[in-house]
XYZ file of C-alpha atoms in Angstrom:
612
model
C 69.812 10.626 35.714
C 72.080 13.519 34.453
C 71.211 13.118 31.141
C 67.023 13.411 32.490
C 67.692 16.857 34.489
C 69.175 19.056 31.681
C 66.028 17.989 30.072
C 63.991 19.098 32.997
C 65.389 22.444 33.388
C 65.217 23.452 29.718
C 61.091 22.296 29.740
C 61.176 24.557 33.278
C 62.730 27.020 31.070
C 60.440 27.569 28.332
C 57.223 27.631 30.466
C 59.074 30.495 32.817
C 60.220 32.529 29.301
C 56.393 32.216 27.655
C 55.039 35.211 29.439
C 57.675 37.183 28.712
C 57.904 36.101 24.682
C 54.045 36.649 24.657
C 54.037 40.020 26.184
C 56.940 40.840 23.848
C 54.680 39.396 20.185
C 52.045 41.689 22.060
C 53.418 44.834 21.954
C 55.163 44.185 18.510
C 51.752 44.092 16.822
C 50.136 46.989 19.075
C 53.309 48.882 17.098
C 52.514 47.423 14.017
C 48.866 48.182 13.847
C 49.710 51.948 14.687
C 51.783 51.971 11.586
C 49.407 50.730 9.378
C 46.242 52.540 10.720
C 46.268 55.031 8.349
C 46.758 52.466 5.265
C 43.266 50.666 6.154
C 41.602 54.473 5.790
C 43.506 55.140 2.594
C 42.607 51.971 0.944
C 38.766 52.527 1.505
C 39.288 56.080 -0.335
C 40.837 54.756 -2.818
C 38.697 51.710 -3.459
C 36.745 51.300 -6.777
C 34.339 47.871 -5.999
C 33.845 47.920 -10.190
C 37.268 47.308 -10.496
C 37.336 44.378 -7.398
C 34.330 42.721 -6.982
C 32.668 40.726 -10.087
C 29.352 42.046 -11.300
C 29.299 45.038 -9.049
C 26.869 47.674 -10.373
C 25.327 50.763 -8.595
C 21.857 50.101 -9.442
C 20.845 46.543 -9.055
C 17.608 45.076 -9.900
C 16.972 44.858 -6.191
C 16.985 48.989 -6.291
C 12.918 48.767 -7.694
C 11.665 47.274 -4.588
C 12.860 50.827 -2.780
C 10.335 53.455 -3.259
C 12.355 56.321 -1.531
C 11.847 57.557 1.916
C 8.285 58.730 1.756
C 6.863 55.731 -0.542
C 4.531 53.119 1.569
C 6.828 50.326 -0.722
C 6.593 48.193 -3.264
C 4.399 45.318 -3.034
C 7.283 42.268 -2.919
C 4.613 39.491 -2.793
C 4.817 38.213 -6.269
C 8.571 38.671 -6.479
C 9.017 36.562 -2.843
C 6.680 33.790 -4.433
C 8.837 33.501 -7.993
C 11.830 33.830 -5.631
C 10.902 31.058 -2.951
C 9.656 28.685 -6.034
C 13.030 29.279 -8.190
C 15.722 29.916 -6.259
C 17.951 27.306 -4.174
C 17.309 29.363 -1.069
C 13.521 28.940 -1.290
C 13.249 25.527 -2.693
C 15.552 24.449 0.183
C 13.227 26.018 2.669
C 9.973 24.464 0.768
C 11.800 20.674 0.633
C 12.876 21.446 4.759
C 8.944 21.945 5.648
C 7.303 19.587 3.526
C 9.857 16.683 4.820
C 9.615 17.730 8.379
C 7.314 16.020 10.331
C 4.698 19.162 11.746
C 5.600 17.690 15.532
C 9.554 18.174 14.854
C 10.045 21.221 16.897
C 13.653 22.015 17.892
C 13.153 22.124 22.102
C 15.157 24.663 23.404
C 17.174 22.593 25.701
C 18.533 21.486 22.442
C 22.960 21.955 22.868
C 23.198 24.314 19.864
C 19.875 26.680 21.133
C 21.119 26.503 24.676
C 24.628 27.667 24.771
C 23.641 30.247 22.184
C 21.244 31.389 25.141
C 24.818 30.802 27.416
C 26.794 32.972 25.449
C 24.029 35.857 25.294
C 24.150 35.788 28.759
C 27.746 35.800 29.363
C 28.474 38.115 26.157
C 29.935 40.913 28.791
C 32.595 38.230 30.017
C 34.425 38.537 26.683
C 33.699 41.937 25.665
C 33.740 44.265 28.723
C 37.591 45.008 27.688
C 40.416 45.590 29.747
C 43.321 43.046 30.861
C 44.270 42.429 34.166
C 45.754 38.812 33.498
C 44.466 36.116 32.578
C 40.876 34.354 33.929
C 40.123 31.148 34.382
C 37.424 30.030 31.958
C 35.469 26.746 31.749
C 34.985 25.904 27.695
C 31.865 23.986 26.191
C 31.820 22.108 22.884
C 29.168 19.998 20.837
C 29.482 16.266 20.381
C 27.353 15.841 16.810
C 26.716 12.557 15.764
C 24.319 11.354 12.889
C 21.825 8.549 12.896
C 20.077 6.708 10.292
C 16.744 5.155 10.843
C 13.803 3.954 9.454
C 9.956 4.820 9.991
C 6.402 3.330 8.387
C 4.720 6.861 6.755
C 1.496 7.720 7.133
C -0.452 6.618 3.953
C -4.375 7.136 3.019
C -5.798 5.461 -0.279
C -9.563 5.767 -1.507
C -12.338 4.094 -2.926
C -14.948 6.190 -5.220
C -18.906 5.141 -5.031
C -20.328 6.431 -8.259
C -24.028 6.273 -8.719
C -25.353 5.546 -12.404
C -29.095 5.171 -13.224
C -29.699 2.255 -15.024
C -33.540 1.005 -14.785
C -35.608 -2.364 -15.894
C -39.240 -3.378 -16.947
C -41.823 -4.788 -14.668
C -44.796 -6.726 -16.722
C -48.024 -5.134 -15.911
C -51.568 -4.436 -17.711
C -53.013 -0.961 -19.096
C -56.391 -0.914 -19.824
C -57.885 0.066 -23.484
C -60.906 0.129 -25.253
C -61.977 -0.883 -28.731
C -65.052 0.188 -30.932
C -66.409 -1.638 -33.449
C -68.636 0.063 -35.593
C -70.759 -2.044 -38.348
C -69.937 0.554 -40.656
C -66.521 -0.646 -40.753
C -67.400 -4.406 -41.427
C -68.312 -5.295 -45.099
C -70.490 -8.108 -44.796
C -71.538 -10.364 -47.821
C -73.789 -13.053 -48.383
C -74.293 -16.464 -49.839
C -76.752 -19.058 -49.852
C -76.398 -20.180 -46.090
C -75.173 -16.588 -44.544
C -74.409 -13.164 -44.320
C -71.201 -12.612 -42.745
C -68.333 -10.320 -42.263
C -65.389 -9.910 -40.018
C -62.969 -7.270 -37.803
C -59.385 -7.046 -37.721
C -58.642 -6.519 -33.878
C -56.931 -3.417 -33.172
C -55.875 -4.198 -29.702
C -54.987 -7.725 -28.006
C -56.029 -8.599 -24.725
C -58.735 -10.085 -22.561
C -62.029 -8.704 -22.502
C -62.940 -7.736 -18.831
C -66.109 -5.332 -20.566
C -68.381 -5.880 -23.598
C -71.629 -3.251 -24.717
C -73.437 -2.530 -28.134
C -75.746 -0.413 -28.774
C -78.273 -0.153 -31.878
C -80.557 1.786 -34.034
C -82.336 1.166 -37.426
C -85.899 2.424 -39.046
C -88.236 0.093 -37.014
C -91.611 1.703 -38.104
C -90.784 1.273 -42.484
C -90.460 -2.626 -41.232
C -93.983 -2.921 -41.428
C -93.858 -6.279 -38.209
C -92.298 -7.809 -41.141
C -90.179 -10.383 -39.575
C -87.815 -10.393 -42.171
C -87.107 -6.662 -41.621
C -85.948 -7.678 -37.598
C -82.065 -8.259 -37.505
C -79.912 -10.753 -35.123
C -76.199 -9.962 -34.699
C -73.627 -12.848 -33.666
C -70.612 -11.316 -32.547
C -67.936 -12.888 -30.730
C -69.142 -11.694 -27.623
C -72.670 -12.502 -27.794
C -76.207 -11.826 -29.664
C -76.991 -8.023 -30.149
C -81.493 -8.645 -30.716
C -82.220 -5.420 -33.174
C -85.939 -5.742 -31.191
C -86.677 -2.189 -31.325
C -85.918 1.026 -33.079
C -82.678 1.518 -30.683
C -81.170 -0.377 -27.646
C -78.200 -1.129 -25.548
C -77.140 -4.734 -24.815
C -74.568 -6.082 -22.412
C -72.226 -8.446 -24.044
C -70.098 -11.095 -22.602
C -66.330 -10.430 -21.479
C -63.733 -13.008 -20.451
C -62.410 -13.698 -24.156
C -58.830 -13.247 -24.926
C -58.171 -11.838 -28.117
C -54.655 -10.979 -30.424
C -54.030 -7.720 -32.420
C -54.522 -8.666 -35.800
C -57.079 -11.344 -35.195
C -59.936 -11.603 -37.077
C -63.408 -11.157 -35.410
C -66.494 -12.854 -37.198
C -69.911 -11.371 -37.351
C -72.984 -12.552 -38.748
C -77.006 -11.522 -39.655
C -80.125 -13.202 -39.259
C -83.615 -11.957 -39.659
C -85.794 -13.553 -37.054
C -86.548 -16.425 -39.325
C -83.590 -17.262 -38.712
C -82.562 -16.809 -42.446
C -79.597 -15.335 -43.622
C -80.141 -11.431 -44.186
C -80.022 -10.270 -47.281
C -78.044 -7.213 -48.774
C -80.919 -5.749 -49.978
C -82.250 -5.229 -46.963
C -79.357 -4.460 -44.531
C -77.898 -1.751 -46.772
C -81.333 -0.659 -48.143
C -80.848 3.490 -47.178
C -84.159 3.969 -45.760
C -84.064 1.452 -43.216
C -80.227 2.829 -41.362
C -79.238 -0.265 -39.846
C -76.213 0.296 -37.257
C -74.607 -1.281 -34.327
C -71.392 -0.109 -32.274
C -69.696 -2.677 -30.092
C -67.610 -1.344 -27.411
C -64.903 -3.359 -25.459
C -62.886 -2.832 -22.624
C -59.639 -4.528 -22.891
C -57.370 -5.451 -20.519
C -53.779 -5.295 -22.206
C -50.648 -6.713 -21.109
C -47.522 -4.336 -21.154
C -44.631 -3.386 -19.375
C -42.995 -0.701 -17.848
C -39.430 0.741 -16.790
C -39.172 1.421 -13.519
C -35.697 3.254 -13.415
C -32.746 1.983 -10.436
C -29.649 3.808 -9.520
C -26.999 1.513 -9.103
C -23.575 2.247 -7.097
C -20.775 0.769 -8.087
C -17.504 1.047 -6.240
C -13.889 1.746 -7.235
C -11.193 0.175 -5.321
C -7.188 0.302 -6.360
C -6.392 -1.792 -3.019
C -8.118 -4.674 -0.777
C -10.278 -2.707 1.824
C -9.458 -5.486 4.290
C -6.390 -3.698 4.462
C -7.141 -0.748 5.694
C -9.921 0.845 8.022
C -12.247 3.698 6.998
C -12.086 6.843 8.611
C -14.237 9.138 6.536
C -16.064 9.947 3.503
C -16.595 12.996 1.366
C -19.390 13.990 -1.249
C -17.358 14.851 -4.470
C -20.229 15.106 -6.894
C -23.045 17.029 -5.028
C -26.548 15.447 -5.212
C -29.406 16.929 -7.551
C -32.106 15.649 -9.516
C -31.282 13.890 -13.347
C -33.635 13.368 -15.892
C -33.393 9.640 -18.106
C -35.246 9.678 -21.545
C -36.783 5.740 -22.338
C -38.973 4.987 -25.141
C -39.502 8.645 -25.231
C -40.644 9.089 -22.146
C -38.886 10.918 -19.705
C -37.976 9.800 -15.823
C -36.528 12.200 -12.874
C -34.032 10.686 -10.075
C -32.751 12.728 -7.161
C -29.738 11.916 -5.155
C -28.311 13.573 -1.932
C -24.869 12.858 -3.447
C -23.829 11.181 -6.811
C -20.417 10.069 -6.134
C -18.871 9.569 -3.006
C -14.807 9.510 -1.810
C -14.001 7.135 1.328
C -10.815 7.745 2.834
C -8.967 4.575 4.156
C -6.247 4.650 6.483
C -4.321 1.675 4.965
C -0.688 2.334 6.767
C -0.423 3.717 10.093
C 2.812 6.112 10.884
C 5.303 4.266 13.133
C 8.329 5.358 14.994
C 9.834 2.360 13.392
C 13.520 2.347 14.380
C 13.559 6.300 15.102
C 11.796 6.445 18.105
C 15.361 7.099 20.684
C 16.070 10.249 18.203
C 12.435 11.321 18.007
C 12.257 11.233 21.543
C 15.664 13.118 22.516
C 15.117 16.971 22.807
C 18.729 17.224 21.239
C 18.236 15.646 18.157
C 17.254 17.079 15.140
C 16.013 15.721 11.682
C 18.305 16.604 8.837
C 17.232 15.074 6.340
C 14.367 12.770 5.284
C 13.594 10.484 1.693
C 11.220 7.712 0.493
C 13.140 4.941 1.559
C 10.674 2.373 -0.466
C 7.406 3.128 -2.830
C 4.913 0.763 -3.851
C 2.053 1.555 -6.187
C 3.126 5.009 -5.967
C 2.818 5.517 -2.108
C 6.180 6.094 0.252
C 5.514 3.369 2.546
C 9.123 3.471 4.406
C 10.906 6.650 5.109
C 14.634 7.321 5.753
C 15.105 10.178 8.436
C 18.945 11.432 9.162
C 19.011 12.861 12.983
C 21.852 15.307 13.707
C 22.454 14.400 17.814
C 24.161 17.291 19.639
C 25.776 15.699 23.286
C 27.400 18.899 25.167
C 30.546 18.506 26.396
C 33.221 20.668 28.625
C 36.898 21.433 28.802
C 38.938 24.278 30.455
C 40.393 27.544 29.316
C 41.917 30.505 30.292
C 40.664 34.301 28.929
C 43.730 36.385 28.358
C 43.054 40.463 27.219
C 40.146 39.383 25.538
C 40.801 36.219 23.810
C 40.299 32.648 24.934
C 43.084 30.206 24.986
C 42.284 26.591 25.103
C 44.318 24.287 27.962
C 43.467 21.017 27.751
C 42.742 20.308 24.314
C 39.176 20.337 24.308
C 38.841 22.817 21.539
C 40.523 20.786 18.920
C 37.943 18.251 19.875
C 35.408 21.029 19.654
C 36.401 21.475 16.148
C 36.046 17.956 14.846
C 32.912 17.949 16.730
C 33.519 14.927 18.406
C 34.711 13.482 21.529
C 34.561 9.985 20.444
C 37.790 9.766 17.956
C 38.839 7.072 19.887
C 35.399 5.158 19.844
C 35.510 5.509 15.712
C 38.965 4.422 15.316
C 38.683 1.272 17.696
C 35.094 0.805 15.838
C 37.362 0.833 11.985
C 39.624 -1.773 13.437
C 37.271 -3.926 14.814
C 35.073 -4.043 11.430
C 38.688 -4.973 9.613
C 39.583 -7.385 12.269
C 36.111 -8.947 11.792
C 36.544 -9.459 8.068
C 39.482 -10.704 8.561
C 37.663 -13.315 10.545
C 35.124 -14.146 8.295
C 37.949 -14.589 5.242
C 40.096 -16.620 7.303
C 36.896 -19.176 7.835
C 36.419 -19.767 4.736
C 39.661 -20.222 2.947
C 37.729 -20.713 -0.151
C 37.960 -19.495 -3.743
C 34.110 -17.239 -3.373
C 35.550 -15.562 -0.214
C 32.993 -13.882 1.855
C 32.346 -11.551 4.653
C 29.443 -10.222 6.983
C 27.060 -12.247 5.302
C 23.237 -12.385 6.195
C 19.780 -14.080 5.961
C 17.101 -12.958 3.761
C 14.388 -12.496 6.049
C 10.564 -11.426 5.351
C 7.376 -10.943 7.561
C 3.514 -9.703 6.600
C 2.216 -6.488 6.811
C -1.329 -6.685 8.187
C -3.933 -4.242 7.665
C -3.567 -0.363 8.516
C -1.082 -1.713 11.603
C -3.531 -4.065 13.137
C -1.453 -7.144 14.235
C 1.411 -5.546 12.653
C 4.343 -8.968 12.093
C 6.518 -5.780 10.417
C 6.471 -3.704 13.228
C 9.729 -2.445 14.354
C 9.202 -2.208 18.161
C 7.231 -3.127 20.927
C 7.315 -6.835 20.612
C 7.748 -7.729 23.744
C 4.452 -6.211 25.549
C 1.772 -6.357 22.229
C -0.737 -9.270 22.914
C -1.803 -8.358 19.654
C 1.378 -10.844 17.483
C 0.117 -13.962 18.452
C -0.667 -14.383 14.953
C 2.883 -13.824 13.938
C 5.406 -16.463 13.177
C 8.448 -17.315 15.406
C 10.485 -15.853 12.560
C 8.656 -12.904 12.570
C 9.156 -12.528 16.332
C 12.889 -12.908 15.969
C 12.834 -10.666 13.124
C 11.128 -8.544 15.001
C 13.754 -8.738 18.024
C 16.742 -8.347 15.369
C 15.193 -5.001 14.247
C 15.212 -3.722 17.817
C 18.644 -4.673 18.054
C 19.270 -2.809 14.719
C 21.104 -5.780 12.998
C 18.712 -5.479 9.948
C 18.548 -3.645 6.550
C 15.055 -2.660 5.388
C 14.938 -4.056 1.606
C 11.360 -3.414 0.287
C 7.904 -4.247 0.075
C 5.797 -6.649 -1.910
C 2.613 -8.026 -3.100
C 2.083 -11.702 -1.772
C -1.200 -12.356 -2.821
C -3.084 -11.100 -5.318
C -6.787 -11.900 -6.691
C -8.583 -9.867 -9.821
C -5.092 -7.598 -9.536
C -6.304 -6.311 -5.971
C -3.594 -7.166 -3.499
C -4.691 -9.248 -0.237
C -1.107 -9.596 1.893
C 1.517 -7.802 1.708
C 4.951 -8.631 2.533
C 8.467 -6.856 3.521
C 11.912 -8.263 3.058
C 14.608 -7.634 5.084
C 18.702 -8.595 5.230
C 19.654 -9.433 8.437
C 23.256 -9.735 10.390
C 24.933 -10.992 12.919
C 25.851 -8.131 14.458
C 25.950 -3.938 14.317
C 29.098 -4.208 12.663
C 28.036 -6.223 9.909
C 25.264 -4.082 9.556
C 26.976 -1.072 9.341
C 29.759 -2.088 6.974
C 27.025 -3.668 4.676
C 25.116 -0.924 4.894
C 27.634 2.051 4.695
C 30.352 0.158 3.161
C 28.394 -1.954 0.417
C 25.171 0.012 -0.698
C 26.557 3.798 0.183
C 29.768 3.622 -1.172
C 30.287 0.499 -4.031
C 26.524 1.469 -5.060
C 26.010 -2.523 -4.950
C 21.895 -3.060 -3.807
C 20.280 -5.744 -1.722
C 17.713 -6.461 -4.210
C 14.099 -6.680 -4.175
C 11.609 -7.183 -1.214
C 11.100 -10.362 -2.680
C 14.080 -11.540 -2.776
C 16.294 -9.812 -1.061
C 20.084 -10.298 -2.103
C 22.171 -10.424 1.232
C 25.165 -11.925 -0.132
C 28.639 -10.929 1.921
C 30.810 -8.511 0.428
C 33.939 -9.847 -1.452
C 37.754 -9.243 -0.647
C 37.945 -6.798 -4.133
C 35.112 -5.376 -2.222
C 35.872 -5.204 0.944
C 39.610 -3.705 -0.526
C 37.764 -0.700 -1.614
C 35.726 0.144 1.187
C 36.878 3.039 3.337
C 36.082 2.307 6.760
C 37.313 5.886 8.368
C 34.195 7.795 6.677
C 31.760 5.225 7.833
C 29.260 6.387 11.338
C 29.853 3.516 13.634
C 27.627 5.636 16.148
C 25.511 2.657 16.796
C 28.264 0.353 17.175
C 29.641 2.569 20.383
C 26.832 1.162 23.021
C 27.989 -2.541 21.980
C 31.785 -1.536 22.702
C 30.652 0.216 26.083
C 28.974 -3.233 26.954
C 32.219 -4.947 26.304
C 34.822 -2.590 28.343
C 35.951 0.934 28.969
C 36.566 3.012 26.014
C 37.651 6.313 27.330
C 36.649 9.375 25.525
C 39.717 11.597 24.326
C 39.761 14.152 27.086
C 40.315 11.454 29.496
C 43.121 9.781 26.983
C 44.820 12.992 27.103
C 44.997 13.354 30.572
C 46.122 10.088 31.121
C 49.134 10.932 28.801
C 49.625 13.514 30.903
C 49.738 11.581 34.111
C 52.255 9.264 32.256
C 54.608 11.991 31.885
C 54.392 13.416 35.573
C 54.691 9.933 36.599
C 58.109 9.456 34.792
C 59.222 12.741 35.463
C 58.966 12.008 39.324
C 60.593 8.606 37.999
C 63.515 10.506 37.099
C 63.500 13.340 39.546
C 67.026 13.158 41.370
């Protein structure tokens, strides 16, 4: 007891001598800034920046852009565009908008907007001057945790219709006509005829058959031998007077080429004789005319479409189409003839929606005003596309303490601004999350007492991907209310459910069937633990800092980490953020203000103890 109450008196002491030692340090800088006032003017006089600061010049570069007083300025558009393409500023800006989703708007209830607002507000507080003691002053800090998480992006593929103008022949029939002039036949004679014959120009079938005659009727005298008879294919031309027409028969098919017979009689019946059918006087001449009906085809041009399609369209749904070759008429040249086509459009683009964009594991963060995204990456590509995006949310939690404003200056009394300063209020929370994820190691090592000594070990687990997010067995939420799974496996469903619980790792995506190299079902593997913990170390511990994968999609590698491994692994810089909620299910963790005051309970407790 005696040895308790000089202890007591000297702690009474130094809280009674404080004011006075901090009004003394007061007034011994007040003197000491008098003193030097005049040295802070000289220095600036003196000061040469050329001879201080590196690179210093008196006419930068940046000195163009200033036209002088009265100049309108210098156009600075080109020089901003070089600038925002080249320099870190600008392509840091550029990367920040283009991986920002356009609906990522920082609310203004947000911590870090809204106590900038605060301190606006209350701005007169610290600098309307004066001291008359000190003022009690309630502090705020920022709790800022990060968060990982995982969303399905957005992703549109296309087929092209092209048209091309191919064409193909039809049979059919034109219609000709071939003469036959006796001039053109040579007839000759022998004993029993006079004959000749006519290479056919055309082939055919006859649908039409005429002649018509003439010779020198009155120098024949009624001489019978003088009256001529013409057998032609096509029927008897009777040379009965000086001129005539006769109708001959049709209905006889004939080739090109073939040769046509012809013959004279006199109307004795006797062959004619040469004499007499080329005598000059007497002009003998028939002309045969036919009308022939000749097969032939003809090209009837087509324009075909044919479509282009890097992906299964079962896998997607449509949701527009855009002209990318603008319609007009084209000409074809065939066989020398030429053939005009007009199209509206000659080559069409159709847009198919073949991933829809998911909250996937984000949605809590995407849905709290106070987070923000800091950064975002392809998490997975497949044929080129980013189908799985990792998003890192900054989380700001506001938090309060107490202070005291003294001449002008705040001075923290309970602590809270160290915690302000790390920027968390849950030290406690990460150091009792390290221990457990060493303690559960431990576990796992001390199971298996083997030589291949494992922990946090998980399952490879996979599910399909159906088309454009229509019955969805990937999907990361939702399962419990979407009638539209029914098609999914029970694994799926409890993959599903693990994902919710965040007890998985995302590993990739795959092609599981493929016909004529067009994929038909996709798949997506996944590693998945038995709890958060395992997850995280895994995760964190594994991948982010040994640099040691989890394989493909198809087969993903989800092997537990080894004791060299788990020897390296620095659990005090891994986020256990989404470990806290399973350690507030299990009992109270108190948050550091409230560990602070308990110590200080403690102490007043013991004092009183010890009182006399």
């Amino acid at each position: 007891m005696k040895k308790i109450l000089p202890l007591f008196v000297f702690t009474a002491s130094v809280f009674m001598v404080q004011p006075l030692i901090a009004n003394e340090q007061f007034n011994q800088g007040m003197q000491q800034g008098k003193a030097n006032k005049g040295q802070g003017a000289d220095a600036i006089q003196g000061f040469k920046p050329a001879e201080v600061i590196p690179g210093y010049t008196t006419s930068p570069s940046e000195s163009g852009y200033y036209g002088g007083v009265t100049s309108s300025g210098v156009d600075m558009t080109s020089p901003g565009s070089a600038a925002l393409n080249s320099s870190e500023a600008g392509k840091t800006i550029t990367e920040s908008i283009l991986n920002t989703p356009a609906n990522n708007k920082p609310s203004l209830d947000a911590p870090f907007i809204s106590e900038g607002l605060d301190m606006q507000a209350k701005a007169e507080t610290i600098t309307g001057g004066g001291f008359d003691g000190c003022v009690d002053q309630p502090a705020s800090f920022t709790e800022i945790t990060t968060h990982q998480c995982l969303r399905d992006t957005k992703i549109e593929q296309y087929c092209t219709r092209t048209a091309t103008i191919t064409g193909h022949y039809e049979d059919t029939t034109e219609i000709k006509q071939m003469v036959i002039e006796s001039s053109s036949i040579q007839f000759t004679e022998n004993t029993n005829a006079f004959y000749g014959d006519f290479k056919a120009t055309s082939g055919g079938k006859v649908i039409a058959a005429s002649a018509v005659y003439s010779w020198n009727k009155r120098l024949a005298f009624s001489n019978s031998n003088w009256f001529m008879k013409v057998t032609t294919p096509f029927g008897l031309i009777s040379m009965d007077d000086s001129e005539g027409r006769v109708t001959l028969n049709s209905g006889l098919d004939i080739t090109a080429g073939q040769s046509l017979p012809f013959s004279i009689k006199n109307r004795n019946n006797k062959p004619a004789v040469s004499s007499i059918w080329y005598h000059s006087n007497m002009r003998y001449r028939f002309t045969i005319t036919l009308t022939i009906q000749v097969p032939s085809r003809k090209w009837v041009p087509d324009v075909v479409w044919s479509e282009s399609c890097p992906f299964s369209k079962s896998e997607g749904a449509m949701t527009g189409s855009q002209c990318v070759e603008p319609g007009g008429t084209r000409t074809v040249v065939v066989e020398g003839k030429t053939y005009s086509i007009h199209q509206d459009c000659w080559k069409w683009q159709d847009t198919y929606l073949t991933q829809t964009e998911t909250e996937g594991t984000c949605g809590e963060y995407m849905k709290d005003s106070a987070c923000t995204v800091t950064r975002s990456q392809c998490a997975d590509s497949v044929d080129g596309f980013c189908v799985s995006q990792q998003v890192t949310y900054s989380c700001e939690r506001k938090k309060t303490g107490s202070g005291q404003i003294c001449g002008g200056e705040f001075f923290c009394t309970d602590g809270s601004c160290a915690q302000g300063q790390t920027g968390t209020s849950n030290m406690f929370g990460q150091a009792v999350s390290a221990l457990a994820a060493v303690a559960a190691a431990g576990e796992d090592v001390a199971e298996l007492n083997g030589e291949n000594v494992r922990a946090f070990t998980g399952e490879a687990k996979s599910c399909k991907k159906m088309a454009a997010g229509f019955n969805n067995c990937c999907k990361d939420s939702g399962w419990g209310q979407d009638v539209g799974l029914s098609s999914c496996s029970s694994d799926e469903k409890a993959l599903g459910k693990a994902k919710e619980k965040k007890l998985t790792v995302y590993v990739g995506e795959y092609c599981s069937k493929k016909v004529l190299g067009v994929c038909l079902e996709k798949k997506r593997g996944y590693c998945q633990f038995d709890s958060k913990l395992a997850r995280i170390v895994q995760e964190q511990g594994r991948r982010d800092q040994l640099g040691v994968g989890f394989g493909s999609g198809k087969s993903p590698d989800c092997r537990g980490i080894t004791v060299d491994e788990l020897q390296r692994l620095d659990f005090g810089v891994m986020n256990f953020s989404d470990f806290y909620s399973d350690l507030d299910a299990g009992s109270e963790i108190p948050e550091d203000q409230a560990l602070l005051k308990k110590a200080q309970d403690i102490i007043a407790e013991k004092m009183k103890e010890n009182a006399p």
